[in-house]
Coordinates of C-alpha atoms in Angstrom, one line a residue:
Chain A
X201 CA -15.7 -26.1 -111.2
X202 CA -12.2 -26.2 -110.8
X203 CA -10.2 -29.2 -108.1
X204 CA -8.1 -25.9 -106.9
X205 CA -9.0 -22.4 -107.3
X206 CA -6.3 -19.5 -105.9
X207 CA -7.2 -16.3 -106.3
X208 CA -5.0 -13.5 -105.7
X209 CA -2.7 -15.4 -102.7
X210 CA -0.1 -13.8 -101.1
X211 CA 1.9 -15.0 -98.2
X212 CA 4.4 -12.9 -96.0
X213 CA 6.3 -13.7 -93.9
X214 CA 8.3 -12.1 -90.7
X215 CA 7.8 -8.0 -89.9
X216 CA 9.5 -5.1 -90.8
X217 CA 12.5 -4.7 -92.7
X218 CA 12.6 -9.0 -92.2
X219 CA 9.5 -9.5 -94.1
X220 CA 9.8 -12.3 -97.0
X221 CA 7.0 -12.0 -99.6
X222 CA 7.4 -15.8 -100.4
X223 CA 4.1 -15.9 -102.8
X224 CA 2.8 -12.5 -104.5
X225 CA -0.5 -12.1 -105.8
X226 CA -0.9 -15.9 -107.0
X227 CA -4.0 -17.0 -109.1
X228 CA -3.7 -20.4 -110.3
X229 CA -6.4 -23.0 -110.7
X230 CA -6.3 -26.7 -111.3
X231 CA -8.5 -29.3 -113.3
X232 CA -9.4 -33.1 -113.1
X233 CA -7.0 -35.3 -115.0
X234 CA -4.5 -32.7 -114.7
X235 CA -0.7 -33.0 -114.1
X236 CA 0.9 -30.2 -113.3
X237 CA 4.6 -29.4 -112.6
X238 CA 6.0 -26.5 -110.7
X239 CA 9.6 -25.8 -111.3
X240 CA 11.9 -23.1 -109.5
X241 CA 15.4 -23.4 -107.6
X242 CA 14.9 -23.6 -104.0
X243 CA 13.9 -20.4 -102.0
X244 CA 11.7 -19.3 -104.6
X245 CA 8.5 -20.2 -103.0
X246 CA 7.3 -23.0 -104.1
X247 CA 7.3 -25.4 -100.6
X248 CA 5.0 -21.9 -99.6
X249 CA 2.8 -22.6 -102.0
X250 CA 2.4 -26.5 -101.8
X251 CA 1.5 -25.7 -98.3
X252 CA -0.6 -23.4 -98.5
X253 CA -2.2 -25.5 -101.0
X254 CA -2.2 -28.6 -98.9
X255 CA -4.3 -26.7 -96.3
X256 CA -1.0 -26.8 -93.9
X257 CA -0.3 -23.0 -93.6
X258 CA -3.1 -20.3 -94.2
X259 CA -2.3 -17.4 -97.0
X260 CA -1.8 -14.1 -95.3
X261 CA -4.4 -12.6 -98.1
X262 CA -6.5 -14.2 -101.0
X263 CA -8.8 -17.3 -101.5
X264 CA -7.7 -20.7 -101.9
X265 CA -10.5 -22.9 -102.8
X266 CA -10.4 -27.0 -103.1
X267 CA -13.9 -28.2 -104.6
X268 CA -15.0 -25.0 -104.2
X269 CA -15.1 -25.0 -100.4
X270 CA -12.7 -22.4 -99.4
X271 CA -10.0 -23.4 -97.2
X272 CA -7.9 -20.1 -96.3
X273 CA -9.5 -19.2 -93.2
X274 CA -10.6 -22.4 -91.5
X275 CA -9.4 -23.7 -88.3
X276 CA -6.2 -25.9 -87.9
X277 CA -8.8 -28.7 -86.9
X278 CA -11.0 -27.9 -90.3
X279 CA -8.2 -27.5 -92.3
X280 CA -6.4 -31.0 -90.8
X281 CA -9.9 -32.8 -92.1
X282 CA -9.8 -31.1 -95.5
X283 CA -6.6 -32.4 -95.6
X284 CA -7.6 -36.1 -94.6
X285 CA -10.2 -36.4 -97.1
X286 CA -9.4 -33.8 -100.0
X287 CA -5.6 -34.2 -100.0
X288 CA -2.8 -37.0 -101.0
X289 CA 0.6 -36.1 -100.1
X290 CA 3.7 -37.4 -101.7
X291 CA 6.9 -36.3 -99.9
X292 CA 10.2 -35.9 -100.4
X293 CA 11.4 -38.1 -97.5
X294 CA 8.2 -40.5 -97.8
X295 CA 5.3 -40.3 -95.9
X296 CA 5.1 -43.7 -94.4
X297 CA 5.2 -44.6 -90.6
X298 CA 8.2 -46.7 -90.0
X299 CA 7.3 -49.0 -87.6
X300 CA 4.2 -50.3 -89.8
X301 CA 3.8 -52.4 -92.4
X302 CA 3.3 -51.7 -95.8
X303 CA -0.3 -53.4 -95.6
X304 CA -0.8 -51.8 -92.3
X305 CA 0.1 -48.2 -93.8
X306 CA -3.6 -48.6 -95.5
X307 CA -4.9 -50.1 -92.5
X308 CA -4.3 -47.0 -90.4
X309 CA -6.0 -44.7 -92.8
X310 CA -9.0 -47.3 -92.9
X311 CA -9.3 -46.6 -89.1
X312 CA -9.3 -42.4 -89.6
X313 CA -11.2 -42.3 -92.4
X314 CA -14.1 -43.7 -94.4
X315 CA -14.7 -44.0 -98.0
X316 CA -11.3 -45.3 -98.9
X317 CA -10.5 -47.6 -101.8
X318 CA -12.3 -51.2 -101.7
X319 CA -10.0 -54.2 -101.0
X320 CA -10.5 -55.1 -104.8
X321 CA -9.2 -51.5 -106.0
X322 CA -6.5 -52.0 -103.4
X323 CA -5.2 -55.1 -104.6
X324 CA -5.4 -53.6 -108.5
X325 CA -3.6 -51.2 -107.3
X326 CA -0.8 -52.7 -105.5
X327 CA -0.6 -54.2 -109.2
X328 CA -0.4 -51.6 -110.6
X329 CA 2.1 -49.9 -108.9
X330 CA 3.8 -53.4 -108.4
X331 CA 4.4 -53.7 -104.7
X332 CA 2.4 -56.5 -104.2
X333 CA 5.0 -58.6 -103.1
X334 CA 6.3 -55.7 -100.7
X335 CA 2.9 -56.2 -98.2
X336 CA 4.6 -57.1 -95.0
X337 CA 7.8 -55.3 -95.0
X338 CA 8.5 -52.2 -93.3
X339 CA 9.9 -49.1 -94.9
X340 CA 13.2 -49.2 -93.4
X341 CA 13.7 -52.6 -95.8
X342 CA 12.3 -50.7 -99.1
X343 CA 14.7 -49.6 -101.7
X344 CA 13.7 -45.5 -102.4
X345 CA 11.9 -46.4 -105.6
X346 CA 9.6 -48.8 -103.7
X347 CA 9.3 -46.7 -100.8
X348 CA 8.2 -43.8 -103.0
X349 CA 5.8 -46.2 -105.0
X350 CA 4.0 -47.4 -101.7
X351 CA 4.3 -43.5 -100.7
X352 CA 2.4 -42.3 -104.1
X353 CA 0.0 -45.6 -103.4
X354 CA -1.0 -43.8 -100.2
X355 CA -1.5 -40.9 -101.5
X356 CA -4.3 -42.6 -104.1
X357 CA -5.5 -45.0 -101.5
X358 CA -8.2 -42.5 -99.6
X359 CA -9.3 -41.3 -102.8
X360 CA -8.0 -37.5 -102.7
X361 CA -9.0 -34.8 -105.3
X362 CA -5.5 -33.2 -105.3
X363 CA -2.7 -35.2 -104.8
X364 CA 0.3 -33.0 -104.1
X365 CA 3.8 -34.3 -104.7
X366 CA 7.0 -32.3 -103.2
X367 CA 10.3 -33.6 -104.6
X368 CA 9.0 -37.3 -105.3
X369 CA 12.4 -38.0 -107.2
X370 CA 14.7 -36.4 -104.8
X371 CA 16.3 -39.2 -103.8
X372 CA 16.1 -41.3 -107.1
X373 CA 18.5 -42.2 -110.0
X374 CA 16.9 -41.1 -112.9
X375 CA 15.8 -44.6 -114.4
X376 CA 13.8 -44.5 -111.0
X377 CA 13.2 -41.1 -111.4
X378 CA 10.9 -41.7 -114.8
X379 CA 9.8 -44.7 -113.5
X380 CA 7.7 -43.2 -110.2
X381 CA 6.8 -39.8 -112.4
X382 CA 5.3 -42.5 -115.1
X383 CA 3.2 -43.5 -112.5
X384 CA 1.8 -40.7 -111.0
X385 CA 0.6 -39.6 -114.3
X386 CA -1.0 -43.0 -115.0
X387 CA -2.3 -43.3 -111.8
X388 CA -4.2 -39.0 -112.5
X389 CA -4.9 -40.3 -115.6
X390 CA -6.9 -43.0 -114.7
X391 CA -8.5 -42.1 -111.3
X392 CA -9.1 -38.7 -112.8
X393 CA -7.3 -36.8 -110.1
X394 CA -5.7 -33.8 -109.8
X395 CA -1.5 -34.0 -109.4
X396 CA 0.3 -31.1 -108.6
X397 CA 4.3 -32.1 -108.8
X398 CA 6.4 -29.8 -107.0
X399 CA 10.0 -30.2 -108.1
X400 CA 13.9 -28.3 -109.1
X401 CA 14.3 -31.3 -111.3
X402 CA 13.4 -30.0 -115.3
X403 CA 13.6 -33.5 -116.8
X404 CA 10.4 -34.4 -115.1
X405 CA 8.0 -31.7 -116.8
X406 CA 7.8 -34.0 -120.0
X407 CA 5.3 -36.0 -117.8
X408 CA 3.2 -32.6 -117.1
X409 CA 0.3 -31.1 -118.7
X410 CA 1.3 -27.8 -118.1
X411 CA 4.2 -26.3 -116.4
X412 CA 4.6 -23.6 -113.9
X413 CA 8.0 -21.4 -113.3
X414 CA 8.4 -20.1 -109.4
X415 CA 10.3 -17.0 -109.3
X416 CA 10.6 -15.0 -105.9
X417 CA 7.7 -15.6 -105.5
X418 CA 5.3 -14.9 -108.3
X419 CA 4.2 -17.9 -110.4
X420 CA 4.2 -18.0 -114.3
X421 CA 3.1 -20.6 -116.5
X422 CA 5.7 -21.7 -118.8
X423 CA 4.1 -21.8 -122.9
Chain B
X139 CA 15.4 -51.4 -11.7
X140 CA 12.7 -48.7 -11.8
X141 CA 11.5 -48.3 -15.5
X142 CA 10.5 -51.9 -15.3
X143 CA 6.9 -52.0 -15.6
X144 CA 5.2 -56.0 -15.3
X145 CA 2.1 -56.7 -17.8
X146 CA -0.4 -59.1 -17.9
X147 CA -2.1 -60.0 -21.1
X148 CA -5.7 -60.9 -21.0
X149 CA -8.5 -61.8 -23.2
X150 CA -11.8 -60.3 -23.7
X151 CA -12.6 -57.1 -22.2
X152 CA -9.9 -55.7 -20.5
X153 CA -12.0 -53.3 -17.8
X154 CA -13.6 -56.5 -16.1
X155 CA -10.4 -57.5 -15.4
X156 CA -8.9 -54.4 -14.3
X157 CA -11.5 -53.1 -12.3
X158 CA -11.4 -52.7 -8.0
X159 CA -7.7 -53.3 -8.6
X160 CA -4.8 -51.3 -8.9
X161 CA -3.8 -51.9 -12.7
X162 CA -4.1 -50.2 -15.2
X163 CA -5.9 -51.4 -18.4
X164 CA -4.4 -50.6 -21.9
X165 CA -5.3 -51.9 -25.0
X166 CA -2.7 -54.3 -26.8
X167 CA -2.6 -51.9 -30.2
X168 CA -1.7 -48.9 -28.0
X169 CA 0.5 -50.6 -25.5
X170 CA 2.4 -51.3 -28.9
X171 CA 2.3 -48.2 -30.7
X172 CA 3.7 -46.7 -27.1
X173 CA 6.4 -48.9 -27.7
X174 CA 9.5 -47.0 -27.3
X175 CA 10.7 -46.5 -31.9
X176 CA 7.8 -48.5 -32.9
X177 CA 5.7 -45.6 -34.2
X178 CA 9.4 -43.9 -35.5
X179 CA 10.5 -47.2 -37.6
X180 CA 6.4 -47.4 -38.8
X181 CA 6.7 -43.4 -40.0
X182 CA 10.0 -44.2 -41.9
X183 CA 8.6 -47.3 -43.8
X184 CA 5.9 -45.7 -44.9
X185 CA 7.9 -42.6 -46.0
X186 CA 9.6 -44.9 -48.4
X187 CA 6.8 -46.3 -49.5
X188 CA 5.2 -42.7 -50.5
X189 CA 8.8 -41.7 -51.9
X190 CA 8.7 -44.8 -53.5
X191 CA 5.6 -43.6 -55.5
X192 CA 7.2 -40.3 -56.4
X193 CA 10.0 -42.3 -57.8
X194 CA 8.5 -44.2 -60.2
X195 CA 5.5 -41.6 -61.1
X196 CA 8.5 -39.6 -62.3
X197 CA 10.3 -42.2 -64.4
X198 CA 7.6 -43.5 -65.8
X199 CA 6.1 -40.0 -66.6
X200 CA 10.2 -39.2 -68.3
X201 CA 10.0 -42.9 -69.6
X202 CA 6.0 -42.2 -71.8
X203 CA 7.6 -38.4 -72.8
X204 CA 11.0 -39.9 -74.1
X205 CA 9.2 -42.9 -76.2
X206 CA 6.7 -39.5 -77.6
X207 CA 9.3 -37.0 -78.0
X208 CA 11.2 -40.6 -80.1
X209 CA 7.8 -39.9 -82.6
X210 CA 7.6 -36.2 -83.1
X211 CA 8.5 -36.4 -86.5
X212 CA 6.2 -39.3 -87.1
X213 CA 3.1 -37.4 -85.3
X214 CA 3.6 -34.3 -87.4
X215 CA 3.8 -36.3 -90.3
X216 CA 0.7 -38.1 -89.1
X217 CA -0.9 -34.4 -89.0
X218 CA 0.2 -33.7 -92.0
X219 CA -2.0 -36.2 -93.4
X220 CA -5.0 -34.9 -91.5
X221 CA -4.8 -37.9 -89.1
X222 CA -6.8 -35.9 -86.0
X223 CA -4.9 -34.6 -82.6
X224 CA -7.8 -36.4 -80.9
X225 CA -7.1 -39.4 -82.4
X226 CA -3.2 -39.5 -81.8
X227 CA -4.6 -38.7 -78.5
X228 CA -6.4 -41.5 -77.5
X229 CA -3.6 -43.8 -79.0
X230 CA -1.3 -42.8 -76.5
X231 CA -3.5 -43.0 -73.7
X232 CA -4.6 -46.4 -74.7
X233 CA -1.1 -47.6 -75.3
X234 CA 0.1 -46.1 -72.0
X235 CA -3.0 -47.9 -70.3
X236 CA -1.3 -51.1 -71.6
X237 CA 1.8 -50.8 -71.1
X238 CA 1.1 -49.5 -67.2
X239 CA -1.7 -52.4 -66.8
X240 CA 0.9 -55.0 -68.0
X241 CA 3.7 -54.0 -66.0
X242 CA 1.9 -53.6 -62.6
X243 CA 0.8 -57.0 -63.6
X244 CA 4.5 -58.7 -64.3
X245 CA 4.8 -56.6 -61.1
X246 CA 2.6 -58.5 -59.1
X247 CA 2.9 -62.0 -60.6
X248 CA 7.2 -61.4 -59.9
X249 CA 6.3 -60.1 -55.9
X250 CA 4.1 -63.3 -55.1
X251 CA 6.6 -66.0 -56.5
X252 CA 9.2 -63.9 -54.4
X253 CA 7.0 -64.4 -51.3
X254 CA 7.0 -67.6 -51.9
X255 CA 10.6 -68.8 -51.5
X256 CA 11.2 -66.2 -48.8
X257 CA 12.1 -68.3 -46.0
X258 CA 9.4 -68.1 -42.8
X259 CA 11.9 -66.3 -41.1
X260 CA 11.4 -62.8 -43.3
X261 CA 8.9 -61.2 -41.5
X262 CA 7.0 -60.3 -44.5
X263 CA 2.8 -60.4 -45.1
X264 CA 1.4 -59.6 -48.6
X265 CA -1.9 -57.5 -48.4
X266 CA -3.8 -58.4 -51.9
X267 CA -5.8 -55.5 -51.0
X268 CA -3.2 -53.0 -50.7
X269 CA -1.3 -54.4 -53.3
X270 CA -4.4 -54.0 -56.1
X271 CA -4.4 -50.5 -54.9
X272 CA -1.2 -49.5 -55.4
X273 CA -1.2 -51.0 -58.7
X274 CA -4.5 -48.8 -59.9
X275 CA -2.6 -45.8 -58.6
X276 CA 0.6 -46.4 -60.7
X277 CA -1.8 -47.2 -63.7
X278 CA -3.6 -43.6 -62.9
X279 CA -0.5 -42.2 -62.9
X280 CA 1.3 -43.2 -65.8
X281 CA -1.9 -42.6 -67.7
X282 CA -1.4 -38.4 -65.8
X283 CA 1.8 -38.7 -67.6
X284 CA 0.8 -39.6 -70.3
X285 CA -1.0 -36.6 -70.3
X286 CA 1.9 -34.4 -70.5
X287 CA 3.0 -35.8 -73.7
X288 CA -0.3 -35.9 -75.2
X289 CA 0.6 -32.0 -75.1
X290 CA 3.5 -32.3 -76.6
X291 CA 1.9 -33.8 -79.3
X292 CA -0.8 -31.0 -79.8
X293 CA 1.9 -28.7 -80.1
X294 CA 3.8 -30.3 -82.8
X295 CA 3.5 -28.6 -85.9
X296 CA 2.8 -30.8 -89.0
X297 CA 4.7 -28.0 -91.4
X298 CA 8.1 -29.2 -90.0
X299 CA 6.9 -32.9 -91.0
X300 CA 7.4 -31.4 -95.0
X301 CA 9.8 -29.8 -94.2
X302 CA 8.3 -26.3 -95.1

């Protein structure tokens, strides 16, 4: 069974002569241990398709499936606890609350949700990603790299099947750049996850299993 | 000299006293309420007092809305994540219970000291009673603000959060 299943998604929006067909009969499915890329210039769909993937927006027509539960036509308050448990978000502009933390980032999931990582695989993993040292600061005192390295240990900490990353590099040199896209295939690799790297930036789809091209709308794999 | 009007003030029950005579027996609390202003100058205090309430209902409800409407970004990223409306519900409620609790209790601590080195002359009493129950109303109220913005935050849409 496939971590993501689409099956013929499309997603419009606006009516009438306004109407944007931002995703056009999309079937795409997703494995463990996988690290995908999707590449295309901006306005070509691909934020549609993260979202609808990350359970944030519902597709106008077709199945999306994570785990085999299918997600397209839940309820914002279903969808909101697929995305809690199934889902790890990277973003562009970091997904950490400011006025927490680093530690306490991890402690606020602990209070939402069950079945996060032990304190042990915490602690490996704030090795691993080396921000050990970084515990008590808050995010405003992180350099982007860190930030985005606490941001992609977030992402693993509650143990998500898909772990979708929009623009993780956007605001990184390209040393940094490598460094964090290193990671997250390290990090799939071992936890046998599913990362789905949404990005403009082609230098990053060496780190990719396979590689997806967004055109208005309609998604091709790349050989 | 013929609105002048002689009173005697007696103890106990005033129609013993009063009776096979020709005065007339009122009781102290209305002979002061008939006092010519005194129920005026009473109506106007407590008009303040209720205005008062009003007042601060409405800053406090502007002051809970301004430090939510500070977060929107935060909350939808907080949704986002799957992080329940329920749950960012009761945060704010609880936080606005102690931030209301705390300040009607600086509140009350600051108003006692000042009684204190009022000088006897200030013709000023401090009703604990009244005072605890004012206070529980401001709390109640802050926590109906609070309300509003617990609104707010049901209506923030976690797409904008990504930036989708």
């Amino acid at each position: 069974m496939s971590v993501l299943e689409l099956k013929n998604v499309n997603k419009t929006f606006g009516k009438g002569h306004k109407k944007v067909h931002a995703l056009k009969d999309t079937d795409f499915s997703a494995e463990k241990g996988e690290i995908i890329a999707i590449i295309g210039p901006s306005g070509s769909g691909k934020s549609t398709f993260l979202t609808i993937v990350g359970g944030l927006l519902s597709p106008t027509d077709g199945n999306v499936s994570i785990n085999g539960t299918s997600i397209s036509h839940l309820s914002e308050k279903k969808r909101s606890k697929v995305r809690l448990n199934e889902i790890g978000f990277v973003l562009q502009a970091s997904n950490l609350i400011p006025f927490l933390t680093v530690e306490k980032q991890f402690k606020l999931l602990d209070k939402v949700k069950k079945n996060n990582m032990s304190p042990d695989e915490l602690n490996s993993l704030y090795e691993d990603l080396d921000i050990i040292d970084l515990k008590n600061k808050y995010p405003n005192d992180l350099s982007g790299g860190e930030r985005q390295r606490v941001a992609i240990a977030k992402a693993l900490y509650s143990n998500p099947s898909l772990i979708l990353a929009d623009e993780p590099t956007a605001s990184l040199d390209s040393d940094r750049a490598f460094e964090v896209m290193e990671l997250l295939r390290n990090e799939t690799k071992n936890k046998n996850t599913t990362t789905i790297v949404v990005t403009h930036d082609t230098r990053l789809i060496d780190y990719c299993d396979r590689v997806f091209k967004m055109k208005d709308g309609v998604l091709l794999q790349e050989p | 000299m013929k609105d002048q009007i002689n009173a005697i003030v007696v103890r106990g029950d005033i129609q013993d006293s009063v009776s096979n005579s020709e005065l007339e027996g009122v009781e102290i609390e209305t002979f002061i309420e008939n006092l010519p202003g005194y129920t005026e100058q009473n109506l106007t205090l407590t008009f303040m007092i209720y205005f008062l309430f009003i007042i601060s209902s409405v800053i406090v409800a502007i002051f809970l809305y301004v430090l939510t409407v500070q977060k929107i970004s935060m909350f939808g990223l907080m949704k986002a994540q799957g992080i329940s409306n329920l749950y960012l519900a009761k945060s704010v409620i609880a936080q606005t219970f102690i931030l209301a609790f705390l300040g009607v209790f600086v509140g009350f601590i600051l108003t006692l000291i000042t009684g204190k080195f009022l000088p006897s002359e200030v013709p000023v009493s401090f009703d604990i009673v009244t005072m605890i129950l004012y206070g529980v109303i401001i709390i109640i109220v802050a926590i109906l603000g609070a309300v509003f913005s617990v609104f707010t935050i049901f209506k923030i849409d976690p797409l904008k959060a990504i930036g989708g």
